[in-house]
Each structure stands twice: as structure tokens, then as C-alpha cells.
Amino acid sequence: MFSSLQGYRRAWITADLLAAVTLLVIAVPEQLATSRLAGMPPITGFYAFAAGSFLFALLGSNPQMSVGADSTIAPLFAVGIARLAPAGSVHYVDLVGILAVMVGVLVAMIGLLRLGWIAELLSAPIITGFLAGVAVIIVVHQLPDLFGLPGASGSTVHRITLVVTHLGDTNGWALGIGAAVFAIVVAAERIDRRLPGALVGLIGSTVAVGALGLHAHGVTILGTLAHGAPRLGLFDVSWSAIGSVAPLAGVVALVVVSQSAATTRAFADEGHYEVDVGRDFVGVGAGNIVAGLVGSFPVNASPARTAAVASAAGRTQLTGLGAAAAVLVLVPAAGLLKDVPLATLAAVLIFVATRIFHVRDLVAIARFDRFELGLAVVTLLTVALVGVEQGIGVAVGLAILDRTRLSARPQLHVLGRIPDTTSWAPLSSNVAAAQVPSVLAVLFATPLWYANAVHFRAQLTDSLARALGTPRLVVLDALGMSDVDYTGSRALSAVLDELDRDHTAFAVARAGEHARQGLRRSGLLARIGEDHLFPSVDEAVRTLGPKSPGS
């Protein structure tokens, strides 16, 4: 426990406390804005930050990672829970608490059981498209507050339609405040990421609203915050509630695991220290459980806040503990935030959305492969227009189909001998390699299974037809053929039938134990003969080739 504080040195305390101040000034406006995005009472964002920070410091391994309310997952569960209860209602808050505990249990179990590989089902294009879709949701949800319009609900398209049809009712003061705060945050980001642009914008706009009486001019403000003690425990728990929240909890947990793993590994590599990803999952999971039990909402690792800690030279989790303690101390004074204009929080969240919509990554994916770009775009559109669960499900399904398509159409490489050596290489990749007359050597560097068995046989038949001279020997280089299933063995048996009819010898080179077991179970090993298994292609050709004494 508190692993990052073990062996603590007094020389570190100054840097850690300065990093805690940096983290605090970033977290206050961000947690308020994220709680609005989550459809939860603003004060619950502070509780989420405190719960995530304390529990991760207690159980996690990364000394710099910041855990708390996160704008990536907030719109996911907000949209999902809003289908079950009206946003802001008591039932809504209760369901969000149940969701946070379920997410925490799932994430912690993934850490304890070392199942972090589940997150690897989300490829880079899928994650890029997913984050872009979330960015669209964030922006669309904030447009009414930015323009000073009444709140909207429903699908993304419906929300956009309502905003467009009511643009004539835009409140100039609200739009001006939002634009000014956005400009301040962008400027601070470009000058130095450690500058608290969001906090400056929040304080400045709050003072302006109070001094100029802008509330009377239609500028919507945050209002009085409920800043008493958190409500402890879970409420309205039933099997029906658990069942309705479970699918959403699975999706949110998957996103939390993916982002937490990426964050902890990235900053560990950058800071040259070791982390235990499993323990970090347990720490984030425990933070979610406690957040749910204190009436707050799911938490996640934050790449942006972690970067702020690293930039401020924070060494240990004393940074997170100090910032969390300061946030709790500020809770009784949260009433001072009642004049915060909603346009300010909207501007902060829209800026966050611009940070997670990675245009450069989409361009790079497009240059690399159009199909993978299609995965990213499908994920983006499905998440933004249909739903998060559907978007991730469709994208993962398409990605698996694409991998299956590629593995079902592997290339059979024709090999040639490199002059004056005993090495053989694919003719397509080595210009020096030359095919030996009357010998066909081929490399099939993938398992031979039902999806590619027909393709394997067709490629081998075609290679026989185009071989140099009439083949008297076929050598299959089985390096990489880690398995042969029943369908694959039947395809290979059909190839042997054709070779027998043409009186062509057959040998296998570099077969691993798994491939040998498959050949043995199918009876093909007895048919090929143990004496036709060789440690290299060259030895097979020298032993069985037409020019050898044993031909």
C-alpha cells in the first residue's frame, strides 16, 4: 500500500507539493465541468476526484497517474443512464452510483485476474474513432449552454437540430463568455501546459457575472451547490437495476481499462520507472467503488492531468493526495461557485473535446490503410449517432472479421536458394535467390486451418504449375505453421494425393512440435514419413533433390 511513498525522500516534498498545486488548479474547473457532462450534481465531481486519487495512491503503482472524473467516460454513461431515468433525478443519481460500483468491481477483477489483454481487442483505429465519437457527443451536448439556449435531450441529430432551429435565440453574453474562456484556455495551453487557463477563465467569468449582473441578462449560472457531506452507500439497488446497468458497466469498464493501461504505460516509459498494470487496474477499480459508495460517478485515469503532474516534476502520489485533500477542504466553500456561468464549463469541455479528436491520427490511418480508416469512421459515426455500446461492438466485430479475412488469405512464398550458401529465401523479397530446377520449396508461415486450407491448396497448385521445370520434389517450410487442424490436414492430404499421382516426392522442413502433433493425429506424419522431416530446406533438397545421390 502507498507503494510510491515507500522510501520517500525529504528532497522530493517541494516538487510534489508544487505539482499538487498545479493538479489542483487544473482539477477544480475540470471536475465541475465533467460532473455537468455526467448529468450529476456539480459537487459530486469533487468527491469523484477525491475517491479516485486516494484509492489509487493507496493501491496503485504508478507514482504520477491522476485518477478522477474523466470527460471520456462521462458522456458514455450519461447517455446510457438517461435512457433508464431522467437526467438529474434521484433515480438517475442512484443508478449512476450502482454503475460506478459495478465498473469498479469489473476493473479490479481484470487487474486481479490479469485479464488486461481484453483491452487489446480495441485496435488503434477503433480507439481513435471512439475518442472522436466521444468528442462529437461532448461538443453537441455543450452547444445549448454555449449559446445560452434551453437544454436539449435525445439523440445527437435531434440535439443538433434543436440548436440550429433556435440559433436566433442565442444569448450574446453567454456566447461571448464561452468564446473568451475557450480563447484563454487555448492560449494558456500553447504558452505552457502548466498555466491554469481553465481556472483563470472560471474565476474571471464568475467575477464578471457577479459584477455586471449578467444573470439578469439571461446568462445561465451553475446555481447553489449542495456541498454537504456525501451520501454514503447505494440506494434503490435491485436485480432489475443491476441487470439494466450491467451492459453499460461492461462498456465503461473496457474503456477505463484501455485508457488506464495506455496512460500508466506511456508515462512509465517517459519517466523511466516500472509499473504494475494489474495493480493500477485494482487502484482505479477501487476508486470507482468508493466513488459510487459516496454518491458520485465512475472515475478513470486522466492522460491530461497525469501529463500536468509529470510536467510539474511530481515524484510520488503525495501529489494526488495533496490535491484531493485540498479539494475536500474547498467543499464547504463551494457555494462561492454559484455564479459560474454554464457557458464557461461548456467552453472547458469543448476544449477537452478538441484534445481527444485526433485529426492527425485519422490522416495517418487513412494513409496506411483505407479499411482501417473505415473502422475508425464507422466507430466514430456509430458512437456519435447511435450509441457507445453499439459503436464499440460494431467496430470490434469488423476488426475481427478483417483479421479473419487476412488470416484466411495468407501468401504462400516460393523459395529460392541464395547462391554459394545453404540459405533459402522468398523469391519475391530476395533478388539473389534462385529457384532450383525440378524443386519447389514453399513457405507457409501461418497455421493451416479451416479458414485458409482451400486457399493454401489453390496457391500450391498454382505454384506447381509455374515452377521451373517439372517438380520432382516439393519441400514445405513449416516455420510459423504453429498448428494444423482437421480441415487443414485434409487439404494437405489432397495435395499429397496429387503429388503421388505425379510421382513427386514431398518433405517438410522446420516443423514445430504443434505442427508435428497435428500431422501425427491426422495420420499424415506416417504417410509423409519421419525420414522426410528435416531441420532445414537445404538439407531436404540435398537429401531428396534430383541431383542428390538419394534422389
Coordinates of C-alpha atoms in Angstrom, one line a residue:
M1 CA 0.0 0.0 0.0
F2 CA 1.1 3.6 -0.8
S3 CA 3.9 2.0 -2.8
S4 CA 5.1 5.3 -4.3
L5 CA 5.6 6.7 -0.9
Q6 CA 7.9 3.9 0.3
G7 CA 11.4 5.2 0.8
Y8 CA 10.2 8.7 0.5
R9 CA 12.9 11.4 0.5
R10 CA 12.6 14.8 2.1
A11 CA 14.1 16.4 -1.0
W12 CA 11.1 15.4 -3.0
I13 CA 8.5 17.2 -0.9
T14 CA 8.8 20.6 -2.6
A15 CA 8.4 19.3 -6.1
D16 CA 5.4 17.1 -5.0
L17 CA 3.6 19.9 -3.3
L18 CA 4.1 22.3 -6.2
A19 CA 2.8 19.6 -8.6
A20 CA -0.2 19.2 -6.2
V21 CA -1.0 22.9 -6.6
T22 CA -0.7 22.5 -10.4
L23 CA -3.0 19.5 -10.3
L24 CA -5.5 21.3 -8.0
V25 CA -5.9 24.3 -10.3
I26 CA -6.5 22.0 -13.3
A27 CA -8.8 19.7 -11.4
V28 CA -11.3 22.2 -9.9
P29 CA -12.8 23.5 -13.1
E30 CA -12.4 20.2 -14.9
Q31 CA -14.2 18.2 -12.2
L32 CA -17.0 20.7 -12.2
A33 CA -17.4 20.6 -15.9
T34 CA -17.2 16.8 -16.1
S35 CA -19.9 16.4 -13.4
R36 CA -22.2 18.6 -15.6
L37 CA -21.3 16.4 -18.5
A38 CA -22.2 13.3 -16.5
G39 CA -25.6 14.8 -15.6
M40 CA -24.7 14.7 -11.9
P41 CA -24.7 17.4 -9.1
P42 CA -21.6 19.6 -9.6
I43 CA -20.2 18.8 -6.1
T44 CA -20.0 15.1 -6.9
G45 CA -17.1 15.8 -9.3
F46 CA -15.0 16.8 -6.2
Y47 CA -16.0 13.6 -4.5
A48 CA -15.1 11.6 -7.6
F49 CA -11.6 13.2 -7.7
A50 CA -11.0 12.6 -4.0
A51 CA -12.1 9.0 -4.2
G52 CA -10.1 8.2 -7.3
S53 CA -7.0 10.0 -6.0
F54 CA -7.0 8.5 -2.5
L55 CA -7.7 4.9 -3.6
F56 CA -5.2 4.9 -6.4
A57 CA -2.5 6.3 -4.2
L58 CA -3.3 3.5 -1.7
L59 CA -3.4 0.6 -4.1
G60 CA -1.9 1.7 -7.5
S61 CA 1.7 1.5 -8.6
N62 CA 2.2 4.5 -10.9
P63 CA 3.7 7.4 -8.9
Q64 CA 2.3 10.1 -11.3
M65 CA -1.0 8.9 -12.6
S66 CA -4.1 11.0 -11.7
V67 CA -7.4 9.4 -11.3
G68 CA -10.8 11.1 -11.1
A69 CA -13.8 12.3 -13.1
D70 CA -13.0 12.0 -16.8
S71 CA -14.7 13.5 -19.8
T72 CA -14.1 10.4 -21.9
I73 CA -16.4 8.2 -20.0
A74 CA -18.8 10.8 -18.6
P75 CA -20.9 11.2 -21.8
L76 CA -20.9 7.4 -22.2
F77 CA -22.7 6.6 -19.0
A78 CA -24.7 9.8 -19.0
V79 CA -26.3 8.9 -22.3
G80 CA -26.9 5.3 -21.2
I81 CA -28.3 6.0 -17.8
A82 CA -30.5 8.8 -19.3
R83 CA -32.4 6.0 -21.1
L84 CA -33.3 4.5 -17.8
A85 CA -34.1 7.6 -15.7
P86 CA -34.5 11.3 -16.2
A87 CA -31.1 13.1 -16.0
G88 CA -30.6 14.8 -12.7
S89 CA -33.4 12.8 -10.9
V90 CA -32.8 10.9 -7.7
H91 CA -33.2 7.6 -9.6
Y92 CA -30.6 8.8 -12.1
V93 CA -28.1 9.5 -9.3
D94 CA -28.8 6.2 -7.7
L95 CA -28.3 4.3 -11.0
V96 CA -25.0 6.1 -11.6
G97 CA -23.8 5.1 -8.1
I98 CA -24.7 1.4 -8.9
L99 CA -22.9 1.8 -12.2
A100 CA -19.7 3.2 -10.6
V101 CA -19.5 0.2 -8.1
M102 CA -20.1 -2.3 -10.9
V103 CA -17.4 -0.7 -13.1
G104 CA -15.0 -0.7 -10.2
V105 CA -15.6 -4.4 -9.5
L106 CA -15.1 -5.3 -13.1
V107 CA -11.9 -3.2 -13.5
A108 CA -10.4 -4.5 -10.2
M109 CA -11.2 -8.1 -11.2
I110 CA -9.5 -7.6 -14.5
G111 CA -6.4 -6.4 -12.6
L112 CA -6.5 -9.3 -10.1
L113 CA -7.1 -11.9 -12.7
R114 CA -4.5 -10.4 -15.1
L115 CA -7.1 -10.0 -17.9
G116 CA -5.8 -6.7 -19.2
W117 CA -5.4 -8.3 -22.6
I118 CA -9.1 -7.7 -23.1
A119 CA -8.5 -4.1 -23.7
E120 CA -6.3 -5.1 -26.7
L121 CA -9.4 -6.0 -28.6
L122 CA -9.7 -2.3 -29.2
S123 CA -7.2 -1.6 -32.0
A124 CA -5.6 1.9 -32.5
P125 CA -8.1 2.9 -35.3
I126 CA -11.0 1.8 -33.2
I127 CA -9.8 3.8 -30.2
T128 CA -9.2 6.8 -32.5
G129 CA -12.7 6.6 -33.9
F130 CA -14.2 6.0 -30.5
L131 CA -12.5 9.1 -29.0
A132 CA -13.5 11.2 -32.0
G133 CA -17.1 10.0 -31.5
V134 CA -17.0 10.9 -27.8
A135 CA -15.6 14.3 -28.8
V136 CA -18.6 14.9 -31.0
I137 CA -21.0 13.9 -28.2
I138 CA -19.3 16.3 -25.8
V139 CA -19.5 19.2 -28.2
V140 CA -23.1 18.6 -29.2
H141 CA -24.1 18.3 -25.5
Q142 CA -22.5 21.6 -24.7
L143 CA -23.9 23.7 -27.5
P144 CA -27.1 24.8 -25.7
D145 CA -25.0 26.0 -22.7
L146 CA -22.5 27.7 -25.0
F147 CA -25.2 29.6 -27.0
G148 CA -27.4 30.3 -23.9
L149 CA -30.2 28.1 -25.2
P150 CA -32.6 25.9 -23.2
G151 CA -31.3 22.4 -22.5
A152 CA -31.9 19.7 -25.1
S153 CA -32.2 15.9 -24.9
G154 CA -32.5 13.0 -27.2
S155 CA -30.2 11.8 -30.0
T156 CA -27.2 13.7 -31.3
V157 CA -29.0 14.5 -34.5
H158 CA -32.0 15.8 -32.5
R159 CA -29.9 17.9 -30.3
I160 CA -28.1 19.5 -33.3
T161 CA -31.5 20.1 -35.0
L162 CA -32.8 21.9 -31.9
V163 CA -29.7 24.1 -31.6
V164 CA -29.8 25.1 -35.3
T165 CA -33.5 25.9 -35.3
H166 CA -33.1 28.1 -32.2
L167 CA -29.9 30.0 -33.2
G168 CA -31.9 33.1 -33.4
D169 CA -32.4 32.9 -29.6
T170 CA -28.7 32.9 -28.9
N171 CA -27.7 34.8 -25.8
G172 CA -24.8 37.1 -26.8
W173 CA -23.4 37.4 -23.3
A174 CA -23.3 33.6 -22.9
L175 CA -21.6 33.1 -26.2
G176 CA -19.2 35.9 -25.6
I177 CA -18.2 34.4 -22.2
G178 CA -17.8 30.9 -23.7
A179 CA -15.7 32.2 -26.6
A180 CA -13.5 34.2 -24.2
V181 CA -12.9 31.3 -21.8
F182 CA -12.1 29.0 -24.8
A183 CA -9.6 31.5 -26.1
I184 CA -7.9 31.8 -22.6
V185 CA -7.6 28.0 -22.3
V186 CA -6.2 27.6 -25.8
A187 CA -3.7 30.5 -25.2
A188 CA -2.6 29.0 -21.9
E189 CA -2.2 25.6 -23.5
R190 CA 0.0 26.9 -26.3
I191 CA 2.2 29.1 -24.0
D192 CA 2.7 26.5 -21.2
R193 CA 0.5 23.5 -20.4
R194 CA 1.1 24.2 -16.7
L195 CA -0.7 27.5 -16.9
P196 CA -4.2 27.2 -15.3
G197 CA -6.1 28.6 -18.2
A198 CA -9.3 26.9 -17.2
L199 CA -9.1 28.2 -13.7
V200 CA -8.4 31.7 -14.9
G201 CA -11.4 31.6 -17.2
L202 CA -13.6 30.2 -14.5
I203 CA -12.7 32.8 -11.9
G204 CA -12.8 35.7 -14.4
S205 CA -16.2 34.7 -15.9
T206 CA -17.6 34.2 -12.4
V207 CA -16.5 37.6 -11.3
A208 CA -17.8 39.2 -14.4
V209 CA -21.2 37.6 -14.0
G210 CA -21.5 38.8 -10.4
A211 CA -20.1 42.3 -11.0
L212 CA -22.1 43.0 -14.2
G213 CA -25.3 41.3 -13.1
L214 CA -25.3 39.1 -16.2
H215 CA -27.7 36.6 -14.7
A216 CA -30.4 39.2 -15.2
H217 CA -29.4 39.3 -18.9
G218 CA -30.2 35.7 -19.3
V219 CA -26.8 34.1 -18.6
T220 CA -27.4 30.7 -17.0
I221 CA -25.3 30.0 -14.0
L222 CA -24.4 27.0 -12.0
G223 CA -26.6 27.9 -9.1
T224 CA -26.4 26.9 -5.5
L225 CA -24.3 23.7 -4.9
A226 CA -25.3 21.0 -2.5
H227 CA -22.0 21.0 -0.6
G228 CA -22.8 18.9 2.4
A229 CA -21.3 15.5 3.3
P230 CA -21.5 12.9 0.6
R231 CA -24.4 10.4 0.7
L232 CA -22.9 7.1 1.8
G233 CA -24.0 3.8 0.4
L234 CA -26.0 2.5 -2.6
F235 CA -29.7 3.2 -3.0
D236 CA -32.5 1.7 -5.0
V237 CA -30.5 -1.5 -5.6
S238 CA -32.4 -4.3 -7.2
W239 CA -31.7 -7.2 -9.6
S240 CA -33.6 -5.2 -12.2
A241 CA -31.4 -2.1 -11.7
I242 CA -28.3 -4.2 -11.8
G243 CA -29.4 -6.0 -15.0
S244 CA -30.3 -2.8 -16.8
V245 CA -26.9 -1.2 -15.9
A246 CA -24.7 -4.3 -16.5
P247 CA -24.1 -3.9 -20.3
L248 CA -23.2 -0.2 -19.9
A249 CA -20.9 -1.1 -17.0
G250 CA -19.1 -3.6 -19.2
V251 CA -18.5 -0.9 -21.9
V252 CA -17.4 1.7 -19.4
A253 CA -15.0 -0.8 -17.7
L254 CA -13.5 -1.7 -21.1
V255 CA -12.8 2.0 -21.8
V256 CA -11.4 2.6 -18.3
V257 CA -9.1 -0.4 -18.7
S258 CA -7.9 0.7 -22.1
Q259 CA -7.3 4.3 -21.1
S260 CA -5.7 3.4 -17.7
A261 CA -3.3 0.9 -19.4
A262 CA -2.3 3.3 -22.1
T263 CA -1.8 6.1 -19.5
T264 CA 0.3 4.2 -17.0
R265 CA 2.5 2.6 -19.7
A266 CA 3.1 5.8 -21.6
F267 CA 4.2 7.8 -18.6
A268 CA 6.2 4.9 -17.1
D269 CA 8.2 4.8 -20.4
E270 CA 8.6 8.5 -20.4
G271 CA 9.6 8.7 -16.8
H272 CA 11.8 5.6 -16.9
Y273 CA 10.2 3.8 -14.0
E274 CA 8.5 0.4 -13.6
V275 CA 4.7 -0.1 -13.1
D276 CA 2.4 -3.0 -12.3
V277 CA -0.5 -2.5 -14.7
G278 CA -2.6 -5.1 -12.8
R279 CA -2.2 -3.2 -9.6
D280 CA -3.1 0.0 -11.3
F281 CA -6.3 -1.6 -12.5
V282 CA -7.0 -2.6 -8.9
G283 CA -6.4 1.0 -7.8
V284 CA -8.6 2.5 -10.4
G285 CA -11.3 -0.1 -9.7
A286 CA -11.2 0.6 -6.0
G287 CA -11.5 4.3 -6.8
N288 CA -14.7 3.6 -8.8
I289 CA -16.2 1.5 -6.0
V290 CA -15.6 4.2 -3.4
A291 CA -16.8 6.9 -5.7
G292 CA -20.1 5.0 -6.2
L293 CA -20.4 4.5 -2.4
V294 CA -20.1 8.2 -1.7
G295 CA -22.8 9.2 -4.2
S296 CA -20.5 10.1 -7.1
F297 CA -19.8 8.6 -10.5
P298 CA -17.3 6.4 -12.3
V299 CA -13.6 7.6 -12.5
N300 CA -10.8 7.0 -14.9
A301 CA -7.1 7.7 -15.4
S302 CA -6.6 11.1 -16.9
P303 CA -3.8 11.4 -19.5
A304 CA -4.0 15.2 -19.4
R305 CA -3.8 15.5 -15.6
T306 CA -1.1 12.9 -15.5
A307 CA 0.9 14.9 -18.0
A308 CA 0.5 18.0 -15.8
V309 CA 1.9 16.1 -12.8
A310 CA 4.8 14.9 -14.9
S311 CA 5.5 18.3 -16.3
A312 CA 5.5 19.8 -12.8
A313 CA 8.1 17.2 -11.7
G314 CA 5.8 15.4 -9.3
R315 CA 7.6 12.3 -8.0
T316 CA 5.0 10.4 -6.0
Q317 CA 1.3 10.0 -5.2
L318 CA 1.7 12.7 -2.5
T319 CA 0.8 15.0 -5.4
G320 CA -2.6 13.3 -5.9
L321 CA -3.2 13.0 -2.1
G322 CA -2.4 16.7 -1.6
A323 CA -4.7 17.9 -4.4
A324 CA -7.5 15.6 -3.3
A325 CA -7.2 16.8 0.3
A326 CA -7.3 20.4 -0.9
V327 CA -10.4 19.7 -2.9
L328 CA -12.2 18.3 0.1
V329 CA -11.2 21.3 2.2
L330 CA -12.7 23.5 -0.5
V331 CA -16.1 21.7 -0.4
P332 CA -17.6 23.9 2.4
A333 CA -16.7 26.9 0.2
A334 CA -18.3 25.5 -2.9
G335 CA -21.2 27.9 -2.6
L336 CA -18.8 30.6 -4.0
L337 CA -19.1 28.9 -7.3
K338 CA -22.8 29.5 -7.7
D339 CA -22.2 32.4 -10.2
V340 CA -20.1 30.2 -12.5
P341 CA -21.7 30.6 -16.0
L342 CA -22.6 27.3 -17.7
A343 CA -21.0 28.7 -20.9
T344 CA -17.7 28.6 -19.1
L345 CA -18.0 24.9 -18.3
A346 CA -19.2 24.3 -21.9
A347 CA -16.1 26.1 -23.2
V348 CA -13.8 24.0 -21.0
L349 CA -15.4 20.8 -22.2
I350 CA -15.3 21.8 -25.8
F351 CA -11.6 22.4 -25.4
V352 CA -11.3 18.9 -23.9
A353 CA -13.2 17.5 -26.9
T354 CA -10.7 19.1 -29.3
R355 CA -7.9 17.4 -27.4
I356 CA -9.4 13.9 -27.9
F357 CA -10.4 14.3 -31.6
H358 CA -7.1 13.3 -33.1
V359 CA -7.3 14.5 -36.7
R360 CA -3.6 13.7 -37.3
D361 CA -4.2 10.1 -36.3
L362 CA -7.1 9.8 -38.7
V363 CA -5.0 11.2 -41.5
A364 CA -2.2 8.7 -40.6
I365 CA -4.6 5.8 -40.6
A366 CA -6.0 6.9 -44.0
R367 CA -2.5 6.9 -45.5
F368 CA -1.8 3.5 -44.0
D369 CA -4.9 1.5 -44.9
R370 CA -8.4 2.5 -46.2
F371 CA -10.1 -0.4 -44.5
E372 CA -8.7 0.6 -41.1
L373 CA -9.8 4.1 -41.8
G374 CA -13.2 2.7 -42.4
L375 CA -13.1 1.0 -39.0
A376 CA -12.3 4.4 -37.4
V377 CA -15.0 6.2 -39.3
V378 CA -17.7 3.6 -38.6
T379 CA -16.8 3.7 -34.9
L380 CA -16.9 7.5 -34.9
L381 CA -20.3 7.7 -36.6
T382 CA -21.9 4.8 -34.6
V383 CA -20.7 6.2 -31.3
A384 CA -21.8 9.7 -32.1
L385 CA -25.1 8.9 -33.8
V386 CA -26.3 5.6 -32.4
G387 CA -24.6 4.7 -29.1
V388 CA -21.4 3.8 -27.4
E389 CA -22.1 0.1 -26.9
Q390 CA -23.2 -0.3 -30.5
G391 CA -20.2 1.7 -31.8
I392 CA -17.6 -0.4 -29.9
G393 CA -19.5 -3.6 -30.7
V394 CA -19.7 -2.9 -34.5
A395 CA -16.1 -1.8 -34.7
V396 CA -14.7 -4.8 -32.7
G397 CA -16.8 -7.1 -34.9
L398 CA -15.5 -5.5 -38.1
A399 CA -11.9 -5.6 -36.8
I400 CA -12.2 -9.4 -36.0
L401 CA -13.7 -10.0 -39.4
D402 CA -10.9 -8.1 -41.1
R403 CA -8.3 -10.1 -39.1
T404 CA -10.1 -13.4 -40.1
R405 CA -10.1 -12.2 -43.7
L406 CA -6.4 -11.6 -43.7
S407 CA -5.5 -14.8 -41.9
A408 CA -7.7 -16.7 -44.4
R409 CA -5.7 -15.3 -47.3
P410 CA -2.0 -15.6 -46.3
Q411 CA 0.6 -15.6 -49.0
L412 CA 2.4 -18.8 -50.0
H413 CA 6.1 -17.8 -50.6
V414 CA 8.1 -19.7 -53.2
L415 CA 11.7 -20.1 -52.0
G416 CA 14.9 -20.0 -53.9
R417 CA 18.5 -20.8 -52.8
I418 CA 20.9 -17.9 -52.3
P419 CA 24.0 -18.6 -54.4
D420 CA 27.0 -20.0 -52.6
T421 CA 25.1 -20.5 -49.3
T422 CA 22.8 -23.1 -47.7
S423 CA 20.1 -20.4 -47.1
W424 CA 16.8 -20.2 -48.8
A425 CA 14.7 -17.0 -49.1
P426 CA 11.4 -16.0 -50.8
L427 CA 11.9 -15.1 -54.4
S428 CA 9.7 -12.1 -54.0
S429 CA 11.9 -10.4 -51.4
N430 CA 15.4 -11.5 -52.3
V431 CA 16.7 -10.8 -55.8
A432 CA 19.7 -13.1 -55.4
A433 CA 17.6 -16.1 -54.6
A434 CA 17.2 -18.6 -57.5
Q435 CA 14.8 -21.4 -57.9
V436 CA 16.4 -24.8 -58.2
P437 CA 15.2 -26.8 -61.3
S438 CA 12.8 -29.6 -60.5
V439 CA 12.4 -28.5 -56.9
L440 CA 9.6 -26.4 -55.5
A441 CA 10.3 -25.1 -52.0
V442 CA 7.5 -23.1 -50.4
L443 CA 7.0 -21.2 -47.1
F444 CA 3.5 -21.1 -45.4
A445 CA 4.3 -19.1 -42.3
T446 CA 0.9 -19.4 -40.6
P447 CA -1.3 -22.1 -39.0
L448 CA -3.0 -24.3 -41.6
W449 CA -6.7 -24.2 -40.5
Y450 CA -10.1 -24.3 -41.9
A451 CA -10.3 -20.7 -43.0
N452 CA -7.2 -20.9 -45.2
A453 CA -7.0 -24.6 -46.1
V454 CA -8.6 -24.1 -49.6
H455 CA -6.5 -21.0 -50.2
F456 CA -3.3 -23.0 -49.3
R457 CA -4.1 -25.8 -51.7
A458 CA -5.0 -23.4 -54.6
Q459 CA -1.8 -21.4 -54.1
L460 CA 0.3 -24.6 -54.0
T461 CA -1.3 -26.0 -57.1
D462 CA -0.7 -22.7 -58.9
S463 CA 3.0 -22.6 -57.8
L464 CA 3.5 -26.2 -59.1
A465 CA 2.1 -25.1 -62.5
R466 CA 4.6 -22.1 -62.6
A467 CA 7.6 -23.9 -61.2
L468 CA 11.0 -24.1 -63.0
G469 CA 10.9 -27.4 -64.8
T470 CA 8.7 -30.4 -63.8
P471 CA 8.9 -30.6 -60.0
R472 CA 10.3 -33.9 -58.7
L473 CA 10.4 -32.6 -55.1
V474 CA 8.2 -30.3 -53.1
V475 CA 9.5 -29.0 -49.7
L476 CA 7.1 -27.3 -47.3
D477 CA 8.9 -24.9 -45.0
A478 CA 6.6 -25.1 -41.9
L479 CA 8.4 -22.4 -39.8
G480 CA 5.5 -20.4 -38.5
M481 CA 2.9 -23.2 -39.1
S482 CA 2.2 -23.5 -35.4
D483 CA -0.9 -25.7 -35.9
V484 CA -2.6 -27.9 -38.4
D485 CA -6.3 -28.5 -37.8
Y486 CA -8.5 -31.3 -39.2
T487 CA -9.6 -29.2 -42.3
G488 CA -6.0 -28.2 -42.9
S489 CA -4.9 -31.8 -42.7
R490 CA -7.5 -32.8 -45.3
A491 CA -6.3 -30.1 -47.7
L492 CA -2.7 -31.3 -47.2
S493 CA -3.8 -34.9 -47.8
A494 CA -5.4 -33.8 -51.1
V495 CA -2.1 -32.2 -52.1
L496 CA -0.2 -35.4 -51.3
D497 CA -2.6 -37.3 -53.5
E498 CA -1.8 -35.0 -56.4
L499 CA 1.9 -35.3 -55.8
D500 CA 1.7 -39.1 -55.6
R501 CA -0.1 -39.3 -59.0
D502 CA 2.8 -37.2 -60.5
H503 CA 5.4 -39.3 -58.7
T504 CA 6.7 -36.2 -56.9
A505 CA 8.5 -36.5 -53.5
F506 CA 7.3 -34.4 -50.5
A507 CA 9.3 -33.2 -47.5
V508 CA 8.6 -30.9 -44.5
A509 CA 11.3 -28.6 -43.1
R510 CA 11.4 -26.8 -39.7
A511 CA 8.1 -28.2 -38.4
G512 CA 7.5 -27.3 -34.8
E513 CA 6.1 -29.7 -32.2
H514 CA 2.5 -28.4 -32.5
A515 CA 2.6 -28.9 -36.3
R516 CA 4.0 -32.4 -35.8
Q517 CA 1.2 -33.3 -33.4
G518 CA -1.4 -32.2 -36.0
L519 CA 0.3 -34.2 -38.7
R520 CA 0.6 -37.2 -36.3
R521 CA -3.1 -37.1 -35.2
S522 CA -4.3 -36.9 -38.8
G523 CA -2.1 -39.8 -39.9
L524 CA -0.2 -37.6 -42.4
L525 CA 3.1 -38.0 -40.5
A526 CA 3.1 -41.7 -41.1
R527 CA 2.3 -41.1 -44.8
I528 CA 5.0 -38.5 -45.2
G529 CA 7.5 -40.4 -43.2
E530 CA 9.6 -39.3 -40.2
D531 CA 12.7 -39.5 -42.6
H532 CA 11.1 -36.8 -44.7
L533 CA 11.1 -34.2 -41.8
F534 CA 14.2 -32.0 -42.0
P535 CA 15.7 -29.2 -39.9
S536 CA 16.2 -27.0 -43.0
V537 CA 15.1 -26.6 -46.5
D538 CA 18.6 -27.0 -47.9
E539 CA 19.1 -30.4 -46.1
A540 CA 15.8 -31.7 -47.5
V541 CA 16.8 -30.6 -51.0
R542 CA 20.4 -32.1 -50.7
T543 CA 18.9 -35.4 -49.4
L544 CA 15.9 -35.8 -51.7
G545 CA 16.6 -33.5 -54.6
P546 CA 17.1 -34.8 -58.2
K547 CA 20.8 -34.1 -58.2
S548 CA 21.5 -35.8 -54.9
P549 CA 22.6 -39.5 -54.6
G550 CA 19.4 -40.4 -52.8
S551 CA 17.1 -39.0 -55.5

